[in-house]
Coordinates of C-alpha atoms and ligand atoms in Angstrom, one line a residue:
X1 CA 4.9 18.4 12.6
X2 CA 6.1 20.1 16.2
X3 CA 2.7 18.1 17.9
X4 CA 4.7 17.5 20.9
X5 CA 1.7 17.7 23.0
X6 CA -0.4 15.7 21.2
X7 CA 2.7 12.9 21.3
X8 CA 1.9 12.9 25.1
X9 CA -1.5 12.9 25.2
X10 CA -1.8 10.3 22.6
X11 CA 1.0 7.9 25.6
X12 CA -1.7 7.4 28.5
X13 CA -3.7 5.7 25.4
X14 CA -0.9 3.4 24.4
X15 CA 0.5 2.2 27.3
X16 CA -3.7 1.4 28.7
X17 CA -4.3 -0.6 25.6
X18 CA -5.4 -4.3 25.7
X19 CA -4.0 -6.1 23.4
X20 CA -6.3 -9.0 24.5
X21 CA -9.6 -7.1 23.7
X22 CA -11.0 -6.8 20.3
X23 CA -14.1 -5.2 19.3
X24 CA -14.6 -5.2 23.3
X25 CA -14.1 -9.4 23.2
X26 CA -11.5 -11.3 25.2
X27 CA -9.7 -13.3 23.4
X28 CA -7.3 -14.9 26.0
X29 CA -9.3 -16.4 28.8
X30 CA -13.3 -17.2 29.9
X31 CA -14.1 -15.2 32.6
X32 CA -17.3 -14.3 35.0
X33 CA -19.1 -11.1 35.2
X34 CA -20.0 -9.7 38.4
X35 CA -23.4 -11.3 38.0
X36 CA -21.4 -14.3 37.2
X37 CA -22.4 -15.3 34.2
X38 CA -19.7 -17.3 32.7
X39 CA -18.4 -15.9 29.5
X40 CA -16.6 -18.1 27.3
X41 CA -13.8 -17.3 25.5
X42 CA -14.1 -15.2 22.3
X43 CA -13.2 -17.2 19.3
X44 CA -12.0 -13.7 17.3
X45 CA -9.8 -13.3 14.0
X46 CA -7.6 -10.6 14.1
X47 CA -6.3 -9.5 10.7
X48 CA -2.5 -10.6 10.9
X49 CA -1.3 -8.2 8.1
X50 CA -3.6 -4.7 8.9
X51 CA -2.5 -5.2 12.6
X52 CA 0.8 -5.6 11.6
X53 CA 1.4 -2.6 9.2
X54 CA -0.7 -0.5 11.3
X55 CA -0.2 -1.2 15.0
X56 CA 3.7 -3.0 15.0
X57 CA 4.8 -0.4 12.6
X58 CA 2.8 2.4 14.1
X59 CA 4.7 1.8 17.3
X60 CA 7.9 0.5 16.1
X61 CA 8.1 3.8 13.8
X62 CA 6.8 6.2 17.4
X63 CA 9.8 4.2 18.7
X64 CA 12.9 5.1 16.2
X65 CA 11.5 8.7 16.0
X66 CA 11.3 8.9 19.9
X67 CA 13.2 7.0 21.9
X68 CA 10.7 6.3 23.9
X69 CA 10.6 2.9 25.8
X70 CA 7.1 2.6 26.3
X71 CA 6.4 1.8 22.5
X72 CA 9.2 -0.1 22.1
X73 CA 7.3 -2.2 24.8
X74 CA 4.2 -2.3 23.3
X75 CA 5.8 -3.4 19.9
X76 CA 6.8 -6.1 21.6
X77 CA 3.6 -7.0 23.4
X78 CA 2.2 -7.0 19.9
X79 CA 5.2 -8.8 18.3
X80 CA 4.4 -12.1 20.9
X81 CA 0.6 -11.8 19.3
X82 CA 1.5 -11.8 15.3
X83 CA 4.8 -14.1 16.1
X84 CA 1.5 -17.0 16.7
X85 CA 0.6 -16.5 12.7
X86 CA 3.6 -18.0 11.8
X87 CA 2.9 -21.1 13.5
X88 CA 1.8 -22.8 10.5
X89 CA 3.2 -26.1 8.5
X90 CA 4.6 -23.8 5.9
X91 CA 5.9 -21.0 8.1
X92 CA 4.0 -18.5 6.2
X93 CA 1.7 -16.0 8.4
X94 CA -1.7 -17.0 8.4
X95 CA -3.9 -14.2 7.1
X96 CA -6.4 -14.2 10.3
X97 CA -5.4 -15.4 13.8
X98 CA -6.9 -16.3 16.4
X99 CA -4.3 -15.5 18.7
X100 CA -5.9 -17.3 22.1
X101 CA -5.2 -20.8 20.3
X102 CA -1.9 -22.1 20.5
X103 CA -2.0 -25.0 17.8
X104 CA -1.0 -24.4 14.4
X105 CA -3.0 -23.1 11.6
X106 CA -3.9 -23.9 8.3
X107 CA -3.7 -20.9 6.0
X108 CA -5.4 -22.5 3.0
X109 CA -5.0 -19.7 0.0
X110 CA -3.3 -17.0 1.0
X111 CA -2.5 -13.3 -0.3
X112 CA 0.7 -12.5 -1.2
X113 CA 0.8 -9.2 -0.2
X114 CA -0.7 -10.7 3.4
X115 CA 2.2 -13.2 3.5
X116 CA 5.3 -11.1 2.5
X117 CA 4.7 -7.9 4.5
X118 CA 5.6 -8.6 7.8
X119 CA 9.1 -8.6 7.3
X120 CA 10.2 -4.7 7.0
X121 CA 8.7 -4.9 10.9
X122 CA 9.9 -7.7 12.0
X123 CA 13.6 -7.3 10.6
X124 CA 13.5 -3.7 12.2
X125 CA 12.7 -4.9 15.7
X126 CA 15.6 -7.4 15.3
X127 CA 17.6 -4.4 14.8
X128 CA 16.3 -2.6 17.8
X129 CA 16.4 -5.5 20.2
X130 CA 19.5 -7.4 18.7
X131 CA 17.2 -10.3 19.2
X132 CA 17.1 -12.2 16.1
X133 CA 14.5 -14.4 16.3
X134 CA 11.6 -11.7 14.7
X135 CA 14.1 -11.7 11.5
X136 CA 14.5 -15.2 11.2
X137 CA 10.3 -15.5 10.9
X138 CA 9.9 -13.6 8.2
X139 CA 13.1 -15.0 6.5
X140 CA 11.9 -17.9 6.5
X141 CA 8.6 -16.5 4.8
X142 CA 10.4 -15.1 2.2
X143 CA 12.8 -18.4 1.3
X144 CA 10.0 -20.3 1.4
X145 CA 8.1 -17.8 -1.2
X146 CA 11.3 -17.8 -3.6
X147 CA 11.6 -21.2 -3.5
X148 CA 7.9 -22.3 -3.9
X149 CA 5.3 -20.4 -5.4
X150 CA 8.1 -17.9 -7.2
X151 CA 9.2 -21.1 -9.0
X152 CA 6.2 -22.6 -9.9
X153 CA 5.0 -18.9 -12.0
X154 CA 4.7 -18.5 -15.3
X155 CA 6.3 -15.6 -15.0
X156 CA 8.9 -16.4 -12.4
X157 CA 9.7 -14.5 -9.9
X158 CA 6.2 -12.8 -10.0
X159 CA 3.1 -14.8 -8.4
X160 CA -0.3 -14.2 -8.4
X161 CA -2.1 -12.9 -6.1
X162 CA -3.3 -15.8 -4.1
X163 CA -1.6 -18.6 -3.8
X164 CA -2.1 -22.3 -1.7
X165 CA 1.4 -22.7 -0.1
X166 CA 1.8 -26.6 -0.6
X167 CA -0.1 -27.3 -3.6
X168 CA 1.4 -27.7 -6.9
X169 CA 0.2 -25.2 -9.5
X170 CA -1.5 -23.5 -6.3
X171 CA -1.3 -20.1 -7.6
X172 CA -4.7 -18.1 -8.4
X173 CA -6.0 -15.0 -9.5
X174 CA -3.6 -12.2 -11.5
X175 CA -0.3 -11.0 -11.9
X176 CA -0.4 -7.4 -10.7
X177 CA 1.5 -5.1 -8.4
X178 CA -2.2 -3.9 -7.4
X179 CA -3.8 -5.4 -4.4
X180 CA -3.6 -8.6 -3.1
X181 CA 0.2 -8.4 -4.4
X182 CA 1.9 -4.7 -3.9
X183 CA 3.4 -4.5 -0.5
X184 CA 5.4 -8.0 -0.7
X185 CA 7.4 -6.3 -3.7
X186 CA 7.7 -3.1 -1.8
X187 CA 8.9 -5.0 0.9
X188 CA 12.0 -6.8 -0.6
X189 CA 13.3 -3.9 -2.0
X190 CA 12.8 -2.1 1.0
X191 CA 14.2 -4.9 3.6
X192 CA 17.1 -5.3 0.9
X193 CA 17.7 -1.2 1.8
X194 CA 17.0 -1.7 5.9
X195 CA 19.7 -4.6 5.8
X196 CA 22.4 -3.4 3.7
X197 CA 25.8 -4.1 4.0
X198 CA 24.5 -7.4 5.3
X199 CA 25.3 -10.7 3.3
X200 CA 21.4 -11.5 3.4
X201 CA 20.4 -8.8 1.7
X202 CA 21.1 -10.2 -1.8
X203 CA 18.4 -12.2 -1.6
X204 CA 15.5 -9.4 -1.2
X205 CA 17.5 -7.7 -3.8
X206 CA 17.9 -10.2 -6.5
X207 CA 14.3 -11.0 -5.8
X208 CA 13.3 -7.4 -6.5
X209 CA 15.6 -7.2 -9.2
X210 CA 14.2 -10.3 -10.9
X211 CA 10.2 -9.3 -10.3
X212 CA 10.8 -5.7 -11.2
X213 CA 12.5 -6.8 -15.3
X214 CA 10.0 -9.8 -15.6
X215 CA 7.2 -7.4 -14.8
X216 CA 8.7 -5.3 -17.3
X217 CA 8.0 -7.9 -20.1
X218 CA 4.3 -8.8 -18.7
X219 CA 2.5 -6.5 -17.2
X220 CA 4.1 -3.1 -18.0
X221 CA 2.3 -1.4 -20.8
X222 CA 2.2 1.7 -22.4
X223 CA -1.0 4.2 -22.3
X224 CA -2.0 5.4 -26.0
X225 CA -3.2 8.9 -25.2
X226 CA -2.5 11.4 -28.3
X227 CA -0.4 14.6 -27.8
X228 CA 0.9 12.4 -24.6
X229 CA 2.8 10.0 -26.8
X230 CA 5.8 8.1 -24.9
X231 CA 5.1 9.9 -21.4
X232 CA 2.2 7.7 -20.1
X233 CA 2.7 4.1 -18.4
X234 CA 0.8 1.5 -16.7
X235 CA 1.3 -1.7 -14.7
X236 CA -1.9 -3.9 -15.5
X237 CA -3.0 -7.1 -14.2
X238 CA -2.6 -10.5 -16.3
X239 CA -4.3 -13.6 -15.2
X240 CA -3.0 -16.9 -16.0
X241 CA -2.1 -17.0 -19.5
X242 CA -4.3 -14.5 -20.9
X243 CA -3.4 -11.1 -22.4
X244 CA -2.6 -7.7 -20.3
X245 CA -5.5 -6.1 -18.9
X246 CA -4.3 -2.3 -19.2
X247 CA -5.4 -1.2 -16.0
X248 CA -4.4 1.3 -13.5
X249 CA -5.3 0.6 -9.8
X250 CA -4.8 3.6 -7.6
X251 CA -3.2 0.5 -5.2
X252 CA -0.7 0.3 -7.9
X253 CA 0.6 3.4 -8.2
X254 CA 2.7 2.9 -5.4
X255 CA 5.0 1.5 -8.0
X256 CA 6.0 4.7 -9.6
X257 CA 8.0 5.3 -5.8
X258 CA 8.8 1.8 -5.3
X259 CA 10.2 1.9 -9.1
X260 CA 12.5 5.3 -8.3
X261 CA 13.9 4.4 -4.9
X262 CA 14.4 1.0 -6.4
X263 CA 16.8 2.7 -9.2
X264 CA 18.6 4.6 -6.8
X265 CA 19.3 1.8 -4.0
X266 CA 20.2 -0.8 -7.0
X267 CA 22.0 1.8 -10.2
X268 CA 18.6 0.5 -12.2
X269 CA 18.5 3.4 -14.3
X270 CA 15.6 2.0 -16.7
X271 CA 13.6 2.0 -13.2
X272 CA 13.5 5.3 -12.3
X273 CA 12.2 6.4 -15.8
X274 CA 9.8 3.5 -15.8
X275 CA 8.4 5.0 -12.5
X276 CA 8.4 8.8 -13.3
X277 CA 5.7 7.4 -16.3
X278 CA 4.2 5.2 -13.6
X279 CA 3.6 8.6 -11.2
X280 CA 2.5 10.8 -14.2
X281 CA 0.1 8.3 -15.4
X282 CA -1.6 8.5 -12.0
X283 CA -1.3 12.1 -11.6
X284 CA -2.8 12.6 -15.2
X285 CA -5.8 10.6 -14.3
X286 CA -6.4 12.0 -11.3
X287 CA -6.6 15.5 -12.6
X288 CA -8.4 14.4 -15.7
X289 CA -11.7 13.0 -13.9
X290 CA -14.6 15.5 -13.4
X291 CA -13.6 16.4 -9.3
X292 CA -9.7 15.6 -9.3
X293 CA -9.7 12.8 -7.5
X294 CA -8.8 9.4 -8.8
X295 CA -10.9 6.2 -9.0
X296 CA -10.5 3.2 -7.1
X297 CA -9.2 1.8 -10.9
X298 CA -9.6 2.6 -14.6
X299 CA -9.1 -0.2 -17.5
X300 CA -7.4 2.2 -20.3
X301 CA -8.5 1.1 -24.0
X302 CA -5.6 -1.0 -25.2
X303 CA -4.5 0.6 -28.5
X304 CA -6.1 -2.6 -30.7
X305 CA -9.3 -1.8 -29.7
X306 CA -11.2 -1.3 -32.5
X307 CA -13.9 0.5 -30.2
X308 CA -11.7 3.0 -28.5
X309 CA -11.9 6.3 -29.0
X310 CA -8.4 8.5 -29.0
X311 CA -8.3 12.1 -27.9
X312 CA -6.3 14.6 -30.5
X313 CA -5.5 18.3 -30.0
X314 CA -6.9 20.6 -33.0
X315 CA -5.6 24.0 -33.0
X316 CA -5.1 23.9 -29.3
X317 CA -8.5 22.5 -28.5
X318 CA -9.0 18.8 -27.4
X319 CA -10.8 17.0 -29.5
X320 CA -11.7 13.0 -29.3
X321 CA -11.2 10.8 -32.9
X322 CA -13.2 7.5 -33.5
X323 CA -11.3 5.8 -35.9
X324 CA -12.5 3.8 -38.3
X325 CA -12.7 -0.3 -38.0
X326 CA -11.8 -0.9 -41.5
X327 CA -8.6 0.2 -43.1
X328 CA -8.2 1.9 -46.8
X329 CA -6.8 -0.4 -49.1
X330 CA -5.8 -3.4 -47.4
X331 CA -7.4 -6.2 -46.2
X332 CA -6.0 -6.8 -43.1
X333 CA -7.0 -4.1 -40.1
X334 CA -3.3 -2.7 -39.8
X335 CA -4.2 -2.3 -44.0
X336 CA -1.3 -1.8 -46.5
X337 CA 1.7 -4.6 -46.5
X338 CA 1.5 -7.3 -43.6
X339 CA 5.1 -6.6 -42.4
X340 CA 4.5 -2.9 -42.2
X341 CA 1.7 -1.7 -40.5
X342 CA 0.4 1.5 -40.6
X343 CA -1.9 3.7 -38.5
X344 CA -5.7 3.7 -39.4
X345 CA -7.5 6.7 -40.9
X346 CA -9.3 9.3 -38.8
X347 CA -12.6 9.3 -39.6
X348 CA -14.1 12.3 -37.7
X349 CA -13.4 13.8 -34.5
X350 CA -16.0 15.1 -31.9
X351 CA -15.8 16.8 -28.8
X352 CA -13.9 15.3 -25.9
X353 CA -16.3 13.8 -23.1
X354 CA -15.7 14.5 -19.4
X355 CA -14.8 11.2 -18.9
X356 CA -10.4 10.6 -18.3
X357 CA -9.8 10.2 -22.0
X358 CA -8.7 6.7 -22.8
X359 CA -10.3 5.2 -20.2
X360 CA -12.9 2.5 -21.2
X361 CA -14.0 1.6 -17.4
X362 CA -14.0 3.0 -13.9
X363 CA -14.3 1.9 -10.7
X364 CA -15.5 5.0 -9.6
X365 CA -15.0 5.6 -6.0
X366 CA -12.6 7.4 -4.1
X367 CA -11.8 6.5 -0.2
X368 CA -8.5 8.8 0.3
X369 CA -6.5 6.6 -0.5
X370 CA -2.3 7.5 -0.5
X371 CA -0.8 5.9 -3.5
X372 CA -0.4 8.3 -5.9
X373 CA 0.8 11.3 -3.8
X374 CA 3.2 8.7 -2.1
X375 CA 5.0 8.4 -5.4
X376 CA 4.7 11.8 -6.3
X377 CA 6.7 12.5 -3.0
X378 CA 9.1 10.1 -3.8
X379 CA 9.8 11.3 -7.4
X380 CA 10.3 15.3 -5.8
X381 CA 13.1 13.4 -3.2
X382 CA 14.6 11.4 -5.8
X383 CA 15.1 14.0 -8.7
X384 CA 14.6 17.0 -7.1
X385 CA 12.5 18.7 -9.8
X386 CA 9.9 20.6 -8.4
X387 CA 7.5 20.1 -10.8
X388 CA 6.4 17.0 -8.2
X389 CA 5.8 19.6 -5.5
X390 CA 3.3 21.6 -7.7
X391 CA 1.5 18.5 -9.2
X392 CA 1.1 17.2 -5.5
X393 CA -0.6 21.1 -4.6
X394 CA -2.9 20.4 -7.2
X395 CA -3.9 17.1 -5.8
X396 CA -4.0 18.6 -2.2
X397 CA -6.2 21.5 -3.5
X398 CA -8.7 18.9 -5.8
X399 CA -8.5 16.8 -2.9
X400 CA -10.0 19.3 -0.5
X401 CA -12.5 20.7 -2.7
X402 CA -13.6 17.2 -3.3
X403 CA -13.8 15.6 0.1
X404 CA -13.6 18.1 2.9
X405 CA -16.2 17.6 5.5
X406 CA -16.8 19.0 9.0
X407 CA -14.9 16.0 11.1
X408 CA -12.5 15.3 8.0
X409 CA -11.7 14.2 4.4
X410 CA -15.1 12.2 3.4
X411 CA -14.9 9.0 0.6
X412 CA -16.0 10.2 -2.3
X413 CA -18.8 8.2 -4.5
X414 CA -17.9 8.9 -8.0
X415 CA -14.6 9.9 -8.4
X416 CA -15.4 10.7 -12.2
X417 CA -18.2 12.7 -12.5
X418 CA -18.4 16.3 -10.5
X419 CA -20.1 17.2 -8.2
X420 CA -18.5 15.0 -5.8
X421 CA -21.0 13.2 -3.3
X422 CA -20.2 11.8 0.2
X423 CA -19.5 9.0 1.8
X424 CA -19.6 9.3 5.4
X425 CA -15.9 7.3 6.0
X426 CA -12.5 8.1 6.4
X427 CA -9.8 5.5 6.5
X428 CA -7.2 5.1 8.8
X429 CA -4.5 5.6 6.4
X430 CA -5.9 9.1 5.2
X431 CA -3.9 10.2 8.6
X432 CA -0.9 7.7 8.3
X433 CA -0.5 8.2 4.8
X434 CA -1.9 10.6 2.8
X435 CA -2.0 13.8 5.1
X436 CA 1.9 12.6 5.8
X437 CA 2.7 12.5 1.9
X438 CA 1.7 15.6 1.3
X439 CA 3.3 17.3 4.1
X440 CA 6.7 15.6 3.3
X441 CA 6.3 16.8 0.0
X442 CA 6.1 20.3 0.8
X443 CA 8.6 20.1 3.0
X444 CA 12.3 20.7 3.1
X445 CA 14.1 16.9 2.0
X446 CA 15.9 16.7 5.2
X447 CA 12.7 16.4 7.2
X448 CA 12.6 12.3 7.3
X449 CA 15.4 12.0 4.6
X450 CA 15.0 9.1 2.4
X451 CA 18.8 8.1 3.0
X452 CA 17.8 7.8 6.1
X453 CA 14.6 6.6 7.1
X454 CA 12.5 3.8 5.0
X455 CA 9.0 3.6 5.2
X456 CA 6.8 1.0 5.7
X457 CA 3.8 -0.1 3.5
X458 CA 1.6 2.1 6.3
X459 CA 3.8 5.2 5.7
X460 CA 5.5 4.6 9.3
X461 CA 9.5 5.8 9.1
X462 CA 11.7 3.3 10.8
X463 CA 15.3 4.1 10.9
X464 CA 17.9 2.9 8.7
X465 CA 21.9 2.5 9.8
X466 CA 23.4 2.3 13.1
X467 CA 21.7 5.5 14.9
X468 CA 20.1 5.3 18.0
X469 CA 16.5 5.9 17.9
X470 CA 15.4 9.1 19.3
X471 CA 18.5 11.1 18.2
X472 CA 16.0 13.3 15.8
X473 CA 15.5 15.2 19.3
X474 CA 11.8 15.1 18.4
X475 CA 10.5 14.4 21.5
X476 CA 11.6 15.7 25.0
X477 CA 10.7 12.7 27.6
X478 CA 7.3 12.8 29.4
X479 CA 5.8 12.1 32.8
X480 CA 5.2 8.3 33.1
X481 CA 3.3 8.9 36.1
X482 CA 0.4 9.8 34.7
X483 CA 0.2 7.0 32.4
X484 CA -2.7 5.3 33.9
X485 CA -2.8 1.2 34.6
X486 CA -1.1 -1.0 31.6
X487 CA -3.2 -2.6 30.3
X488 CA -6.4 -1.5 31.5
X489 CA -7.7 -1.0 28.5
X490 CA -8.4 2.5 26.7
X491 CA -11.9 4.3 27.2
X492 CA -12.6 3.9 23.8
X493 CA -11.8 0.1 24.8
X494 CA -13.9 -0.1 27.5
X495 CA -16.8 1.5 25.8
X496 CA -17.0 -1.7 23.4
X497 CA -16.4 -4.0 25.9
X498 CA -19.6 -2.5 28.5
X499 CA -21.5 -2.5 24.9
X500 CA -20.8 -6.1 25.1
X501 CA -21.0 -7.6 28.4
X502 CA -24.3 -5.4 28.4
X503 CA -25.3 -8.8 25.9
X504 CA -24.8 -11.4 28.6
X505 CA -26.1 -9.0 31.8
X506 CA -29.3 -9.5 33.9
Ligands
LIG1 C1 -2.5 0.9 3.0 O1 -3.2 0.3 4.1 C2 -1.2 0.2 2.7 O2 -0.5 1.1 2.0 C3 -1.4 -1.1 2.1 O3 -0.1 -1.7 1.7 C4 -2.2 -1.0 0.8 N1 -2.9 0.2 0.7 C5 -3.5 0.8 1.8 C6 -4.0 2.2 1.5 O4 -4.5 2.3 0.2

């Protein structure tokens, strides 16, 4: 964005970071104040996966568009922390660390998303360092998924979205590509793109290959919406063997990206139709609830349900149909002959609420989140039409009239129902991600090219091919004298850390 200056400032902050203090706690070592009491050390849990897609990538990715040493260095500093999570009898990350302990852990149930996203970050600093010893961590990860809890599915490759590592069955909770699940599928396609040309990167690929067409069989479904007939799809959530919950998380609708870059990298032409529906469905909601934001999730009516009521278009104005339970002449509910069933009778339309039509539940709130504009940039840099460019102004526009505040873009309570209300929060990945979508998308497709750059689940670019990080020319070199003392911790740093030594003073 040309905020060369900011870059700068932003160094002195980076290089005086402790990794060792968290929430103002030491993690590493007891120590004495100077009114010597003896504080002992912190038993603390840093979150292994957030720390990793945020902090390693954030640095890795400062690194390849840089050049600049001093994040590479601090990757690494980091790198030595998360490297401890995988010092566990499986070889899978542990989902919290406490990273002064050297023993090994026991990761009990574990996310998959939390234990197959590390490896687009760790691969890539094998890359940069030529050091191979990051890869072969997360390699090991992802064997060890493909060969456990892949096998044991009942829908093979997908699993659920916790799973026990050694335990036979071991898998809980749903099938989805929503949370708990999403990122490890992003990442094997995406570590199958960072390491092509390379033998190894069949197996992220036939892995990808095999979720993405079992998925297609179990959890893709269509979404019944009159006058939209054929354009709308959704990727639901099925627990173990019951039937497909037709839901659409706004986690999920990564996919509709994830789906299209997928296509391209592997000639899966199905996929990148499959994710255009995916994107539109998220778009249309979106721009169908009462302030133009989307909710956290909606649970679309599946087209059985006897209680749903469809919307119809009657000379150009939308109408919504109840249609009747019972059918005209037949016993069954599909009515007529049993091996051709018909549609039911309209029995009398009324007008359309403000509800998204279709939609039988919400989860209402809205905290910025990037998934949907991320595919809608993908879709503009994958086909080019600009029709993705104008759908993602419309969301920039809702967005803003939604959630602008004086120090930034508020949560929003209720998503569904206008006018939109508040919430005094603004996640960290409203910066990382969803500001940097939409300014992608607006901008010309050689700014961060997709055939050249893959992102990480965090929206962090990290170079792909052979060229040296830095060459974008994007930043000039800086002063590193006035980078302050390594290490000596940031003032924001410090602050927490007086607030809590102030606990144990005189
Ligand atoms: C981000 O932190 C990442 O994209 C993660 O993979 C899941 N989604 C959140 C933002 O919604």
């Amino acid at each position: 964005m040309g905020l060369s200056e900011e870059y700068d400032l932003c160094r002195p902050h980076v290089n005086q970071l402790n990794m060792h203090w968290l929430n103002g706690r030491d993690w590493s070592s007891a120590y004495r104040t100077q009114s010597n009491v003896l504080i002992p050390r912190e038993i603390v849990q840093l979150p292994t996966f957030e720390t990793n897609i945020r902090y390693l990538g954030g640095l890795i990715s400062a690194y390849d568009l840089s050049g600049d040493r001093l994040m590479l260095e601090r990757a690494l500093d980091l790198a030595k922390i998360l490297a401890r999570s995988f010092n566990t009898a499986s070889g899978l990350p542990a989902s919290r660390i406490d990273p002064g302990h050297q023993s090994s852990y026991w990761t009990g149930s574990v996310s998959l998303a939390e234990a197959g996203s590390l490896s687009l970050e760790f691969s890539r600093l094998s890359l940069i360092t030529k050091d191979q010893k990051w890869f072969d961590l997360t390699h090991r990860a992802t064997e060890f998924i493909k060969q456990g809890p892949a096998v044991r599915s009942d829908h093979p490759p997908l699993i659920t979205g916790n799973f026990v590592p050694d335990q036979k069955g071991g898998l809980y909770g749903s099938y989805t590509f929503g949370g708990l699940a999403d990122s490890y599928y992003e990442y094997l396609i995406k570590v199958g793109q960072l390491l092509s040309g390379r033998a190894v990167a069949k197996l992220y690929n036939d892995l990808y290959a095999a979720s993405i067409d079992t998925a297609r069989k179990t959890l893709f479904g269509e979404v019944p919406i009159p006058g939209l007939d054929g354009q709308l799809l959704t990727i639901g959530k099925r627990a173990f063997r019951q039937p497909l919950v037709p839901e659409l998380e706004h986690l999920t609708c990564f996919a509709g990206g994830m789906l299209g870059l997928g296509a391209r990298l592997l000639n899966r032409e199905q996929d990148l139709d499959d994710g255009r529906r995916v994107a539109s469905t998220c778009y249309w909601v979106s721009q169908a609830t009462g302030t133009g934001v989307q909710p956290e999730s909606v649970i679309f009516y599946a087209a059985d349900d006897t209680s749903r009521e469809t919307l119809t278009t009657i000379k150009g104005e939308r109408y919504e149909a109840v249609r009747q339970k019972a059918s005209i002449g037949g016993s069954s509910r599909f009515g007529g002959s049993e091996t051709e069933p018909r549609t039911e009778p309209i029995k009398y339309y009324r007008h359309l609420q403000g509800d998204p039509p279709g939609v039988k539940f919400s989860s209402p709130r809205y905290i910025g989140r990037p998934e949907t504009i991320e595919s809608v940039f993908y879709m503009y840099r994958l086909t080019g039409d600009k029709k993705w460019q104008e759908r993602g102004w419309r969301m920039f526009t809702s967005w803003a009239a939604a959630a602008r505040a004086k120090g930034g873009m508020a949560s929003v309570l209720n998503a569904v129902h206008a006018p939109a209300r508040h919430v005094d929060n603004m996640e960290s990945f409203v910066l990382a991600e969803t500001f940097k979508y939409h300014f992608l998308l607006q901008s010309e497709p050689d700014v961060l090219s997709l055939d050249e750059w893959v992102f990480n689940t965090e929206a962090h670019p990290f170079i792909i091919g052979e060229r040296a990080p830095g060459s974008s020319g994007l930043w000039k070199g800086g002063n590193d004298k006035e980078l302050g003392v390594r290490g000596a911790g940031t003032d924001a740093q410090k602050w927490n850390r007086l607030k809590n030594l102030e606990r144990f003073g005189p």
